[in-house]
XYZ file of C-alpha atoms in Angstrom:
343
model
C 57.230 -24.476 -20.644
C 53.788 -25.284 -19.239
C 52.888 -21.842 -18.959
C 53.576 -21.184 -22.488
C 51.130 -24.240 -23.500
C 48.630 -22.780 -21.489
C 48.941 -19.333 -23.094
C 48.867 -20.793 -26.374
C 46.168 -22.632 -25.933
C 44.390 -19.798 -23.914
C 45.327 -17.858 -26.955
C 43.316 -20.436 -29.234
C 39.889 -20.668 -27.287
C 40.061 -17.083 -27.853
C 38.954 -18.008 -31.345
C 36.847 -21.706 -30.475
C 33.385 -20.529 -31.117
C 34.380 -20.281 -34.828
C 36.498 -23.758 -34.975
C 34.263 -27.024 -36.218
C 33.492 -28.884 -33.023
C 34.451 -32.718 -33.413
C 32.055 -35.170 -31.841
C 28.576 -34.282 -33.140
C 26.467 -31.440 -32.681
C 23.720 -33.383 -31.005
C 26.514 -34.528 -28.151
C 27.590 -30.730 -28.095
C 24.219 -29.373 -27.729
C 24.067 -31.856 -24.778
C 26.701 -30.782 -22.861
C 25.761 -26.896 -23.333
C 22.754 -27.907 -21.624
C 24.086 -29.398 -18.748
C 26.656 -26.553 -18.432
C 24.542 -23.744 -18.771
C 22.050 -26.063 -15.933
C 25.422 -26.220 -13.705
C 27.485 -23.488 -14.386
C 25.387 -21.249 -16.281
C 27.417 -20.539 -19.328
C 27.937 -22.422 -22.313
C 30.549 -25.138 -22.479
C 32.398 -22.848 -24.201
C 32.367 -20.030 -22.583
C 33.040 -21.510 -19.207
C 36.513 -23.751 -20.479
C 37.631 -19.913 -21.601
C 37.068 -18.718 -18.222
C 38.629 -21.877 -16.478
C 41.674 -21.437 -19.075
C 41.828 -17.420 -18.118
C 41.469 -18.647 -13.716
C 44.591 -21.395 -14.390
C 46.105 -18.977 -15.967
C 46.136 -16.409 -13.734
C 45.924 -18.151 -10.227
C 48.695 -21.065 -11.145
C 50.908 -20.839 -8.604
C 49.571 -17.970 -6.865
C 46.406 -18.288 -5.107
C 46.530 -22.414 -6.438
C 48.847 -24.570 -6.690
C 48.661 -28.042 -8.606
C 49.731 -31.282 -8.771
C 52.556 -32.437 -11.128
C 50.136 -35.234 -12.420
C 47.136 -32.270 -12.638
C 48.915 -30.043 -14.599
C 50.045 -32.501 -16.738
C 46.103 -33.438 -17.391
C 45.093 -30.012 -17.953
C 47.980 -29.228 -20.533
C 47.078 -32.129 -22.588
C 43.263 -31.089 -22.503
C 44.253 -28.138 -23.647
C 46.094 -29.701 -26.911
C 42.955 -32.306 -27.069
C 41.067 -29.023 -27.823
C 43.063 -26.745 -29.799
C 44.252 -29.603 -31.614
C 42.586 -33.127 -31.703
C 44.411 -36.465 -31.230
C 48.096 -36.412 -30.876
C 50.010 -34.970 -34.086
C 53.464 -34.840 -34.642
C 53.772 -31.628 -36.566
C 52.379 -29.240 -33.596
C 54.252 -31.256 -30.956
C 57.826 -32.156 -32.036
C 59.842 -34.956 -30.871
C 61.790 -34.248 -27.518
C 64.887 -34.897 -26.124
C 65.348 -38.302 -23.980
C 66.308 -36.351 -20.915
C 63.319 -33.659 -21.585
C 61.093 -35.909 -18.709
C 58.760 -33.279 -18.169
C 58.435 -32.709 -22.422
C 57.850 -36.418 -22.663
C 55.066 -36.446 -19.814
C 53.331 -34.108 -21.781
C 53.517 -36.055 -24.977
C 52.574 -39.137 -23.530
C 49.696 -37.363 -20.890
C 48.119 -36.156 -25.078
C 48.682 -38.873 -26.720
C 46.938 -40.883 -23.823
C 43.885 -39.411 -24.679
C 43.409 -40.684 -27.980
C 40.037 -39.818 -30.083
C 38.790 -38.000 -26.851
C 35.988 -35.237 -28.312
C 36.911 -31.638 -28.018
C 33.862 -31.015 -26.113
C 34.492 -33.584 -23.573
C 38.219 -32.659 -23.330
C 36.560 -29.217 -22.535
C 34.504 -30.292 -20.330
C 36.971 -32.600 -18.426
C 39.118 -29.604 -17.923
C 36.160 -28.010 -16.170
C 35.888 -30.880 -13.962
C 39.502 -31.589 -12.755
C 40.108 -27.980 -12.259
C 36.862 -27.653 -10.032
C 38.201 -30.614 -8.343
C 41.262 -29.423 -7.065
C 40.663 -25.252 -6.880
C 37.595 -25.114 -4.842
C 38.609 -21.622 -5.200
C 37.022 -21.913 -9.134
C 33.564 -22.215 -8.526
C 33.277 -18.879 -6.718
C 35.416 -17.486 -9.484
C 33.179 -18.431 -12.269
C 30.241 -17.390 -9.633
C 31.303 -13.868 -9.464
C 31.737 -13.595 -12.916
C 27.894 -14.940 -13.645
C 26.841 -12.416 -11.502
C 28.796 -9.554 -13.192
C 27.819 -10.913 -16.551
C 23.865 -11.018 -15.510
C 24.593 -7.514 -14.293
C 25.524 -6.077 -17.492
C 22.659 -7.715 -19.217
C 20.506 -6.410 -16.957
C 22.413 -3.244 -17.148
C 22.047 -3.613 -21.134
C 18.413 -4.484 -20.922
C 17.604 -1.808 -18.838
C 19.403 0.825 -21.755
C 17.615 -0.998 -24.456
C 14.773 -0.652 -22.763
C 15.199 3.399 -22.061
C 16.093 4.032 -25.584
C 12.809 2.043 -26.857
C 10.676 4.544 -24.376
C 12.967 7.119 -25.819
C 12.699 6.045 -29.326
C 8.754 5.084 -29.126
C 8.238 8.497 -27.125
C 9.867 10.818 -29.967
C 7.864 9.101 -32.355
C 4.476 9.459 -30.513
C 5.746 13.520 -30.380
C 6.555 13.120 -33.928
C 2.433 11.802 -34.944
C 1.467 14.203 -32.546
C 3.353 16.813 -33.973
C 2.415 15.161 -37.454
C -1.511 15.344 -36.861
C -1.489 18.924 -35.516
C 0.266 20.275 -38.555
C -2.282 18.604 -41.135
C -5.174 19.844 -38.630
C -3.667 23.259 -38.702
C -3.130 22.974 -42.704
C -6.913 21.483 -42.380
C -7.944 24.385 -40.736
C -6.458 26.675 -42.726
C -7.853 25.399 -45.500
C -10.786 25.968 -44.381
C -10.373 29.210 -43.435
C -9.275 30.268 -46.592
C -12.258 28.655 -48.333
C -14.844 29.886 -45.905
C -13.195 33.372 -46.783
C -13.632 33.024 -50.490
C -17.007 32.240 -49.954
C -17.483 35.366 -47.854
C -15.529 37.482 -50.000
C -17.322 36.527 -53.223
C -20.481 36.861 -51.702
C -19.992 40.592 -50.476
C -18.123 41.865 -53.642
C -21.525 40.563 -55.575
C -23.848 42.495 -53.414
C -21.561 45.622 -53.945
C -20.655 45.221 -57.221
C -23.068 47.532 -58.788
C -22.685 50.524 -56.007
C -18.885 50.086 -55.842
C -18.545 50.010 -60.051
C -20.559 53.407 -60.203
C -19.020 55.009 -57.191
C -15.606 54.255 -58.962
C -16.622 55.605 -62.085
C -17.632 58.854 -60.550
C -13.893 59.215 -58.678
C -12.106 58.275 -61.804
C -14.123 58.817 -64.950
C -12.555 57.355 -68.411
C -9.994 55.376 -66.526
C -10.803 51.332 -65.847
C -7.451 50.767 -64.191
C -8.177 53.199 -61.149
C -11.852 52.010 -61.500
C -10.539 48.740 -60.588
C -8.130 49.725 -58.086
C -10.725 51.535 -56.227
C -13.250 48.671 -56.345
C -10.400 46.457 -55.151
C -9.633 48.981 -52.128
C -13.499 49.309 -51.552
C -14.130 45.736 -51.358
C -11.633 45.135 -49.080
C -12.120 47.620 -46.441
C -15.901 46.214 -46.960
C -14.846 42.841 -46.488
C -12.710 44.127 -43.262
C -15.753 46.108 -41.332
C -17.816 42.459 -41.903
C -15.446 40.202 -40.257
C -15.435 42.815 -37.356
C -18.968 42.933 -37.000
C -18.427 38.949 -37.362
C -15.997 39.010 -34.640
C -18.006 41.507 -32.222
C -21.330 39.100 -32.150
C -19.087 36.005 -31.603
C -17.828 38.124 -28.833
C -21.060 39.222 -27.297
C -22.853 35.853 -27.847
C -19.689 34.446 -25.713
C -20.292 36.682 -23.409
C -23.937 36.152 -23.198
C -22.958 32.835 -22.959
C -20.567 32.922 -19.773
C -23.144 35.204 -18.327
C -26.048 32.432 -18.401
C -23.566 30.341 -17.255
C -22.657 32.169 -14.609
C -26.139 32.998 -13.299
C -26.920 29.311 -13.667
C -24.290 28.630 -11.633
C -25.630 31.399 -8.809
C -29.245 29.993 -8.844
C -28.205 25.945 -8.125
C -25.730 27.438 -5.837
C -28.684 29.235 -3.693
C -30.862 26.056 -4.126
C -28.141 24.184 -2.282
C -27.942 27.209 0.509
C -31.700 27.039 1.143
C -32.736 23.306 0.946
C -30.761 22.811 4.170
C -32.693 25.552 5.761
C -35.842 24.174 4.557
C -35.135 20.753 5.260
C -34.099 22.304 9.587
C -37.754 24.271 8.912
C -39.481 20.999 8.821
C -38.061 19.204 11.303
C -38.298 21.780 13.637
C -42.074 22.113 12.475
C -42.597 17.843 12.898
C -40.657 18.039 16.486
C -42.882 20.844 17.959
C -46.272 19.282 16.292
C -45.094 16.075 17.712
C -44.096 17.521 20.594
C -47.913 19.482 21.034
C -49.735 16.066 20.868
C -47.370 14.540 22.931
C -47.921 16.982 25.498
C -51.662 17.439 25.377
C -51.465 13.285 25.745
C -49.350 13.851 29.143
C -52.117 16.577 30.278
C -55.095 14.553 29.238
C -53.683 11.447 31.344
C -52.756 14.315 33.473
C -56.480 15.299 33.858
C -57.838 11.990 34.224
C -55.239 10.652 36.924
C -55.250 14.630 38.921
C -58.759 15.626 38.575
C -59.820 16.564 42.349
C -62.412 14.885 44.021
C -65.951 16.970 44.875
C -66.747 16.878 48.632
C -70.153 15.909 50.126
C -72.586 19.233 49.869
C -72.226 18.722 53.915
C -68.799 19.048 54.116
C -68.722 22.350 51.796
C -72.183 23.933 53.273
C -72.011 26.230 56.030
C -73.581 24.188 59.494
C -74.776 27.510 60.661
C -77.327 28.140 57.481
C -80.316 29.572 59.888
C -77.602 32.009 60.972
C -76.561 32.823 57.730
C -80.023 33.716 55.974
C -80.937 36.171 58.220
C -78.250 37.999 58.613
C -78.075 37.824 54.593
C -82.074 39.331 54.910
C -80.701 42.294 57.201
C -78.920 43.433 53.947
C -81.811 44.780 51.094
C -79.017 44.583 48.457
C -78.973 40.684 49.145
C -82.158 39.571 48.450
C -83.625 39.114 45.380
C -87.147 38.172 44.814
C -87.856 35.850 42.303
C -91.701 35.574 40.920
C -93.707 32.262 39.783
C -92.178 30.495 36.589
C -89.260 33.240 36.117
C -85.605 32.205 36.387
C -82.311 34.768 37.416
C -78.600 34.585 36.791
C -76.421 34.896 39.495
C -72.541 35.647 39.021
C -70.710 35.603 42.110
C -66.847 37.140 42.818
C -64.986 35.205 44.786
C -62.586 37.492 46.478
């Protein structure tokens, strides 16, 4: 009989988010607040789930008190229903204890709001199935998954959606540019046309009339033919200097290209031809300072005239007068150069 309560009312909650809440909005506001601070689901939302946990855990993985159960069935009525009424719980049989309990376990609860009736069926079940509080837990955590799961998939087909139409502008703007250009085009070859079939109007009319004398229709076919065969050879010559100026173009390019390439090549070279030329002129005064300091510090020291004189001069003259080639005579106020090989 309890069970069948419980499904009924189960059955009902289904539904509560569209049933008239007794006890004020502002009070039910409140206690969404505080649930969703606790629990993190509305009040609402988390009395479903407890009613779905009793439901399926009752006398399986929990098991209740007689006085519990009692409490939680009559929440249960207190929600689906309101105060005690007659009509939606008849009158039961003396020896129907366990009816009576029930009737008496509702009606003991008076004018009790249906939000706090929810809410006190939150509490007394969390009370005695500590096994609840992982239950509604795991389904949090599953229900932020597929929100994040759904945010994520919004989020993809927004990209999506806000990519296709990005492709769909671009797509947009190159077809009026191409339309643009076309336009263009066309106009730019009006222009062109008109402009050659005026200068060959004249030579074009009397060249037809030769070929086809005394008939305008071929005249005009002719002309029509002429002009655009004319108009064909000009946009090749057109097309042939675009070509060669490109190419012109490329070419200066390229040979700009060659000549900063072989300014980079030889300003290293030049730059190693400088410093080469600073080290050794550097290096010249640096060693003409060492040989200067050199001169000053070695210069040899001149010996007495005694000590470099032969002591036997006497000797020395006259054996120098035996020899004619030796002696050289020198007269009054003349002067001679001698050089003298030293062997």
């Amino acid at each position: 009989m309890a069970t069948n309560d419980l499904d009924a009312a189960f059955n009902l909650s289904v539904n509560i988010n569209g049933a008239d809440t007794k006890g004020g909005g502002g009070e039910g506001d409140k206690d969404d607040g505080e649930t969703m601070k606790k629990w993190g689901f509305t009040l609402e939302k988390l009395y479903k789930l407890a009613l779905k946990f009793y439901k399926e855990k009752d006398g399986k993985a929990i098991h209740l008190t007689y006085q519990d159960k009692l409490k939680l069935v009559a929440y249960t009525k207190q929600v689906a229903h309101g105060k005690y009424r007659t009509d939606v719980s008849p009158d039961v049989g003396f020896l129907d204890v366990v009816g009576n309990d029930r009737r008496l376990a509702w009606q003991g609860l008076g004018n009790m709001a249906k939000e706090a009736a929810m809410s006190e069926f939150v509490v007394r079940l969390d009370a005695a199935c500590p096994q609840f509080k992982a239950y509604i837990q795991a389904h949090k955590a599953e229900e932020d998954e597929r929100a994040r799961i759904r945010q994520e998939e919004d989020e993809k087909r927004r990209r999506e959606q806000e990519e296709k139409e990005r492709q769909r502008q671009e797509e947009e703007a190159a077809r009026q540019q191409q339309e643009l250009e076309k336009q263009r085009q066309y106009q730019q070859e009006l222009q062109i046309r008109a402009a050659l079939n005026q200068q060959t109007a004249i030579q074009f009319r009397q060249y037809a009339e030769q070929q086809c004398p005394g008939n305008k229709e071929q005249q005009d076919s002719l002309i029509q033919q002429l002009q655009e065969q004319h108009f064909g050879q000009y946009m090749q010559q057109i097309y042939q200097q675009q070509l060669l100026h490109q190419q012109q173009q490329h070419q200066q390019l390229e040979a700009q290209q060659q000549k900063e390439h072989e300014k980079e090549q030889t300003a290293p070279n030049q730059m190693t031809a400088v410093e080469n030329h600073v080290e050794t002129t550097n290096g010249g005064e640096a060693d003409d300072e060492y040989d200067g300091e050199n001169d000053k510090i070695l210069s040899p020291v001149i010996l007495p005239a005694s000590i470099w004189t032969k002591k036997n001069i006497v000797e020395f003259k006259q054996s120098v007068k035996g020899v004619k080639e030796s002696v050289i005579r020198i007269g009054s106020l003349s002067s001679a150069t001698v050089s003298l090989v030293l062997l």
